[in-house]
Amino acid sequence: MTLIWPNGMSGWHTTLILLVEFGAGTALGLLYFRGLRWNARLFAGGASLGLTIGLGIARFACLAAILMLASRAGAMPLLVVVLGVLAGRAAIMRSVKRLAA
């Protein structure tokens, strides 16, 4: 018996796509929050204000673009990508806590 999802794809196909989207969201979260940490170091270290603001805007624009693409695929892909971003954030926060200890 094959489970057919409402979008007409099989359950395995949809699950695989959602896992790939979660992985992409996790990678995006890792890059975004690692970039945020790097940007904060630049700002605190006295780097050029234009550089730090430009990097912050670029980081935010990349996140917004990826989330916009995910939203065009539907609510479930957007939710899975956002959960991946939050998983990436959690991983970065754990690594920062280890470094601070």
mmCIF file of the C-alpha atoms, coordinates in Angstrom:
data_MODEL
# 
_entry.id   MODEL 
# 
loop_
_atom_site.group_PDB 
_atom_site.id 
_atom_site.type_symbol 
_atom_site.label_atom_id 
_atom_site.label_alt_id 
_atom_site.label_comp_id 
_atom_site.label_asym_id 
_atom_site.label_entity_id 
_atom_site.label_seq_id 
_atom_site.pdbx_PDB_ins_code 
_atom_site.Cartn_x 
_atom_site.Cartn_y 
_atom_site.Cartn_z 
_atom_site.occupancy 
_atom_site.B_iso_or_equiv 
_atom_site.pdbx_formal_charge 
_atom_site.auth_seq_id 
_atom_site.auth_comp_id 
_atom_site.auth_asym_id 
_atom_site.auth_atom_id 
_atom_site.pdbx_PDB_model_num 
ATOM 1   C CA . MET A 1 1   ? 0.000  0.000  0.000  1.00 0.00 ? 1   MET A CA 1 
ATOM 2   C CA . THR A 1 2   ? 1.404  3.375  -1.013 1.00 0.00 ? 2   THR A CA 1 
ATOM 3   C CA . LEU A 1 3   ? 0.516  6.484  0.903  1.00 0.00 ? 3   LEU A CA 1 
ATOM 4   C CA . ILE A 1 4   ? -0.330 9.369  -1.413 1.00 0.00 ? 4   ILE A CA 1 
ATOM 5   C CA . TRP A 1 5   ? -0.075 12.880 0.023  1.00 0.00 ? 5   TRP A CA 1 
ATOM 6   C CA . PRO A 1 6   ? -2.524 15.610 -1.020 1.00 0.00 ? 6   PRO A CA 1 
ATOM 7   C CA . ASN A 1 7   ? 0.019  17.045 -3.464 1.00 0.00 ? 7   ASN A CA 1 
ATOM 8   C CA . GLY A 1 8   ? -0.018 13.783 -5.437 1.00 0.00 ? 8   GLY A CA 1 
ATOM 9   C CA . MET A 1 9   ? 3.492  12.661 -4.449 1.00 0.00 ? 9   MET A CA 1 
ATOM 10  C CA . SER A 1 10  ? 4.276  9.518  -2.510 1.00 0.00 ? 10  SER A CA 1 
ATOM 11  C CA . GLY A 1 11  ? 5.047  9.729  1.181  1.00 0.00 ? 11  GLY A CA 1 
ATOM 12  C CA . TRP A 1 12  ? 8.719  8.822  0.708  1.00 0.00 ? 12  TRP A CA 1 
ATOM 13  C CA . HIS A 1 13  ? 9.241  11.470 -1.934 1.00 0.00 ? 13  HIS A CA 1 
ATOM 14  C CA . THR A 1 14  ? 7.665  14.180 0.193  1.00 0.00 ? 14  THR A CA 1 
ATOM 15  C CA . THR A 1 15  ? 9.598  13.076 3.272  1.00 0.00 ? 15  THR A CA 1 
ATOM 16  C CA . LEU A 1 16  ? 12.874 13.165 1.356  1.00 0.00 ? 16  LEU A CA 1 
ATOM 17  C CA . ILE A 1 17  ? 12.136 16.653 0.070  1.00 0.00 ? 17  ILE A CA 1 
ATOM 18  C CA . LEU A 1 18  ? 11.298 17.854 3.592  1.00 0.00 ? 18  LEU A CA 1 
ATOM 19  C CA . LEU A 1 19  ? 14.543 16.367 4.945  1.00 0.00 ? 19  LEU A CA 1 
ATOM 20  C CA . VAL A 1 20  ? 16.544 18.166 2.257  1.00 0.00 ? 20  VAL A CA 1 
ATOM 21  C CA . GLU A 1 21  ? 14.744 21.409 3.091  1.00 0.00 ? 21  GLU A CA 1 
ATOM 22  C CA . PHE A 1 22  ? 15.476 20.913 6.789  1.00 0.00 ? 22  PHE A CA 1 
ATOM 23  C CA . GLY A 1 23  ? 19.149 20.331 5.989  1.00 0.00 ? 23  GLY A CA 1 
ATOM 24  C CA . ALA A 1 24  ? 19.236 23.448 3.829  1.00 0.00 ? 24  ALA A CA 1 
ATOM 25  C CA . GLY A 1 25  ? 17.586 25.434 6.619  1.00 0.00 ? 25  GLY A CA 1 
ATOM 26  C CA . THR A 1 26  ? 20.102 24.126 9.138  1.00 0.00 ? 26  THR A CA 1 
ATOM 27  C CA . ALA A 1 27  ? 23.002 25.087 6.883  1.00 0.00 ? 27  ALA A CA 1 
ATOM 28  C CA . LEU A 1 28  ? 21.436 28.504 6.366  1.00 0.00 ? 28  LEU A CA 1 
ATOM 29  C CA . GLY A 1 29  ? 21.013 28.945 10.113 1.00 0.00 ? 29  GLY A CA 1 
ATOM 30  C CA . LEU A 1 30  ? 24.611 27.946 10.777 1.00 0.00 ? 30  LEU A CA 1 
ATOM 31  C CA . LEU A 1 31  ? 25.885 30.397 8.181  1.00 0.00 ? 31  LEU A CA 1 
ATOM 32  C CA . TYR A 1 32  ? 23.554 33.188 9.256  1.00 0.00 ? 32  TYR A CA 1 
ATOM 33  C CA . PHE A 1 33  ? 24.345 33.014 12.965 1.00 0.00 ? 33  PHE A CA 1 
ATOM 34  C CA . ARG A 1 34  ? 28.049 32.376 12.423 1.00 0.00 ? 34  ARG A CA 1 
ATOM 35  C CA . GLY A 1 35  ? 28.011 35.478 10.229 1.00 0.00 ? 35  GLY A CA 1 
ATOM 36  C CA . LEU A 1 36  ? 26.184 37.372 12.971 1.00 0.00 ? 36  LEU A CA 1 
ATOM 37  C CA . ARG A 1 37  ? 28.888 36.404 15.439 1.00 0.00 ? 37  ARG A CA 1 
ATOM 38  C CA . TRP A 1 38  ? 31.594 37.474 13.009 1.00 0.00 ? 38  TRP A CA 1 
ATOM 39  C CA . ASN A 1 39  ? 29.754 40.731 12.330 1.00 0.00 ? 39  ASN A CA 1 
ATOM 40  C CA . ALA A 1 40  ? 29.514 41.448 16.075 1.00 0.00 ? 40  ALA A CA 1 
ATOM 41  C CA . ARG A 1 41  ? 33.267 40.890 16.439 1.00 0.00 ? 41  ARG A CA 1 
ATOM 42  C CA . LEU A 1 42  ? 33.948 43.307 13.609 1.00 0.00 ? 42  LEU A CA 1 
ATOM 43  C CA . PHE A 1 43  ? 31.648 45.901 15.143 1.00 0.00 ? 43  PHE A CA 1 
ATOM 44  C CA . ALA A 1 44  ? 33.156 45.514 18.622 1.00 0.00 ? 44  ALA A CA 1 
ATOM 45  C CA . GLY A 1 45  ? 36.681 45.502 17.197 1.00 0.00 ? 45  GLY A CA 1 
ATOM 46  C CA . GLY A 1 46  ? 36.270 48.910 15.631 1.00 0.00 ? 46  GLY A CA 1 
ATOM 47  C CA . ALA A 1 47  ? 36.072 47.864 11.996 1.00 0.00 ? 47  ALA A CA 1 
ATOM 48  C CA . SER A 1 48  ? 34.564 50.174 9.430  1.00 0.00 ? 48  SER A CA 1 
ATOM 49  C CA . LEU A 1 49  ? 30.948 50.968 10.222 1.00 0.00 ? 49  LEU A CA 1 
ATOM 50  C CA . GLY A 1 50  ? 29.999 50.773 6.551  1.00 0.00 ? 50  GLY A CA 1 
ATOM 51  C CA . LEU A 1 51  ? 31.510 47.296 6.283  1.00 0.00 ? 51  LEU A CA 1 
ATOM 52  C CA . THR A 1 52  ? 29.690 45.958 9.321  1.00 0.00 ? 52  THR A CA 1 
ATOM 53  C CA . ILE A 1 53  ? 26.359 47.455 8.271  1.00 0.00 ? 53  ILE A CA 1 
ATOM 54  C CA . GLY A 1 54  ? 26.817 46.190 4.716  1.00 0.00 ? 54  GLY A CA 1 
ATOM 55  C CA . LEU A 1 55  ? 27.601 42.670 5.909  1.00 0.00 ? 55  LEU A CA 1 
ATOM 56  C CA . GLY A 1 56  ? 24.562 42.734 8.193  1.00 0.00 ? 56  GLY A CA 1 
ATOM 57  C CA . ILE A 1 57  ? 22.297 43.833 5.368  1.00 0.00 ? 57  ILE A CA 1 
ATOM 58  C CA . ALA A 1 58  ? 23.747 41.186 3.034  1.00 0.00 ? 58  ALA A CA 1 
ATOM 59  C CA . ARG A 1 59  ? 23.288 38.469 5.658  1.00 0.00 ? 59  ARG A CA 1 
ATOM 60  C CA . PHE A 1 60  ? 19.680 39.487 6.249  1.00 0.00 ? 60  PHE A CA 1 
ATOM 61  C CA . ALA A 1 61  ? 18.959 39.741 2.506  1.00 0.00 ? 61  ALA A CA 1 
ATOM 62  C CA . CYS A 1 62  ? 20.255 36.192 1.920  1.00 0.00 ? 62  CYS A CA 1 
ATOM 63  C CA . LEU A 1 63  ? 18.070 34.861 4.738  1.00 0.00 ? 63  LEU A CA 1 
ATOM 64  C CA . ALA A 1 64  ? 15.041 36.725 3.388  1.00 0.00 ? 64  ALA A CA 1 
ATOM 65  C CA . ALA A 1 65  ? 15.654 35.456 -0.161 1.00 0.00 ? 65  ALA A CA 1 
ATOM 66  C CA . ILE A 1 66  ? 15.880 31.818 0.927  1.00 0.00 ? 66  ILE A CA 1 
ATOM 67  C CA . LEU A 1 67  ? 12.775 32.123 3.088  1.00 0.00 ? 67  LEU A CA 1 
ATOM 68  C CA . MET A 1 68  ? 10.942 33.781 0.192  1.00 0.00 ? 68  MET A CA 1 
ATOM 69  C CA . LEU A 1 69  ? 11.833 30.842 -2.062 1.00 0.00 ? 69  LEU A CA 1 
ATOM 70  C CA . ALA A 1 70  ? 10.656 28.403 0.590  1.00 0.00 ? 70  ALA A CA 1 
ATOM 71  C CA . SER A 1 71  ? 7.388  30.295 0.998  1.00 0.00 ? 71  SER A CA 1 
ATOM 72  C CA . ARG A 1 72  ? 6.713  30.021 -2.722 1.00 0.00 ? 72  ARG A CA 1 
ATOM 73  C CA . ALA A 1 73  ? 6.876  26.229 -2.343 1.00 0.00 ? 73  ALA A CA 1 
ATOM 74  C CA . GLY A 1 74  ? 4.176  26.298 0.333  1.00 0.00 ? 74  GLY A CA 1 
ATOM 75  C CA . ALA A 1 75  ? 3.598  26.502 4.052  1.00 0.00 ? 75  ALA A CA 1 
ATOM 76  C CA . MET A 1 76  ? 5.160  23.160 4.956  1.00 0.00 ? 76  MET A CA 1 
ATOM 77  C CA . PRO A 1 77  ? 8.507  23.815 3.196  1.00 0.00 ? 77  PRO A CA 1 
ATOM 78  C CA . LEU A 1 78  ? 8.669  27.269 4.794  1.00 0.00 ? 78  LEU A CA 1 
ATOM 79  C CA . LEU A 1 79  ? 8.019  25.798 8.228  1.00 0.00 ? 79  LEU A CA 1 
ATOM 80  C CA . VAL A 1 80  ? 10.645 23.086 7.739  1.00 0.00 ? 80  VAL A CA 1 
ATOM 81  C CA . VAL A 1 81  ? 13.272 25.593 6.549  1.00 0.00 ? 81  VAL A CA 1 
ATOM 82  C CA . VAL A 1 82  ? 12.545 27.871 9.527  1.00 0.00 ? 82  VAL A CA 1 
ATOM 83  C CA . LEU A 1 83  ? 12.865 24.906 11.897 1.00 0.00 ? 83  LEU A CA 1 
ATOM 84  C CA . GLY A 1 84  ? 16.206 24.155 10.260 1.00 0.00 ? 84  GLY A CA 1 
ATOM 85  C CA . VAL A 1 85  ? 17.329 27.758 10.783 1.00 0.00 ? 85  VAL A CA 1 
ATOM 86  C CA . LEU A 1 86  ? 16.382 27.462 14.448 1.00 0.00 ? 86  LEU A CA 1 
ATOM 87  C CA . ALA A 1 87  ? 18.331 24.192 14.707 1.00 0.00 ? 87  ALA A CA 1 
ATOM 88  C CA . GLY A 1 88  ? 21.355 25.967 13.228 1.00 0.00 ? 88  GLY A CA 1 
ATOM 89  C CA . ARG A 1 89  ? 20.910 28.766 15.746 1.00 0.00 ? 89  ARG A CA 1 
ATOM 90  C CA . ALA A 1 90  ? 20.808 26.246 18.596 1.00 0.00 ? 90  ALA A CA 1 
ATOM 91  C CA . ALA A 1 91  ? 24.029 24.640 17.363 1.00 0.00 ? 91  ALA A CA 1 
ATOM 92  C CA . ILE A 1 92  ? 25.813 28.007 17.200 1.00 0.00 ? 92  ILE A CA 1 
ATOM 93  C CA . MET A 1 93  ? 24.546 28.967 20.667 1.00 0.00 ? 93  MET A CA 1 
ATOM 94  C CA . ARG A 1 94  ? 25.849 25.665 22.086 1.00 0.00 ? 94  ARG A CA 1 
ATOM 95  C CA . SER A 1 95  ? 29.266 26.277 20.552 1.00 0.00 ? 95  SER A CA 1 
ATOM 96  C CA . VAL A 1 96  ? 29.369 29.833 21.923 1.00 0.00 ? 96  VAL A CA 1 
ATOM 97  C CA . LYS A 1 97  ? 28.455 28.597 25.404 1.00 0.00 ? 97  LYS A CA 1 
ATOM 98  C CA . ARG A 1 98  ? 31.282 26.030 25.232 1.00 0.00 ? 98  ARG A CA 1 
ATOM 99  C CA . LEU A 1 99  ? 33.755 28.712 24.192 1.00 0.00 ? 99  LEU A CA 1 
ATOM 100 C CA . ALA A 1 100 ? 32.599 31.047 26.973 1.00 0.00 ? 100 ALA A CA 1 
ATOM 101 C CA . ALA A 1 101 ? 32.952 28.357 29.656 1.00 0.00 ? 101 ALA A CA 1 
# 
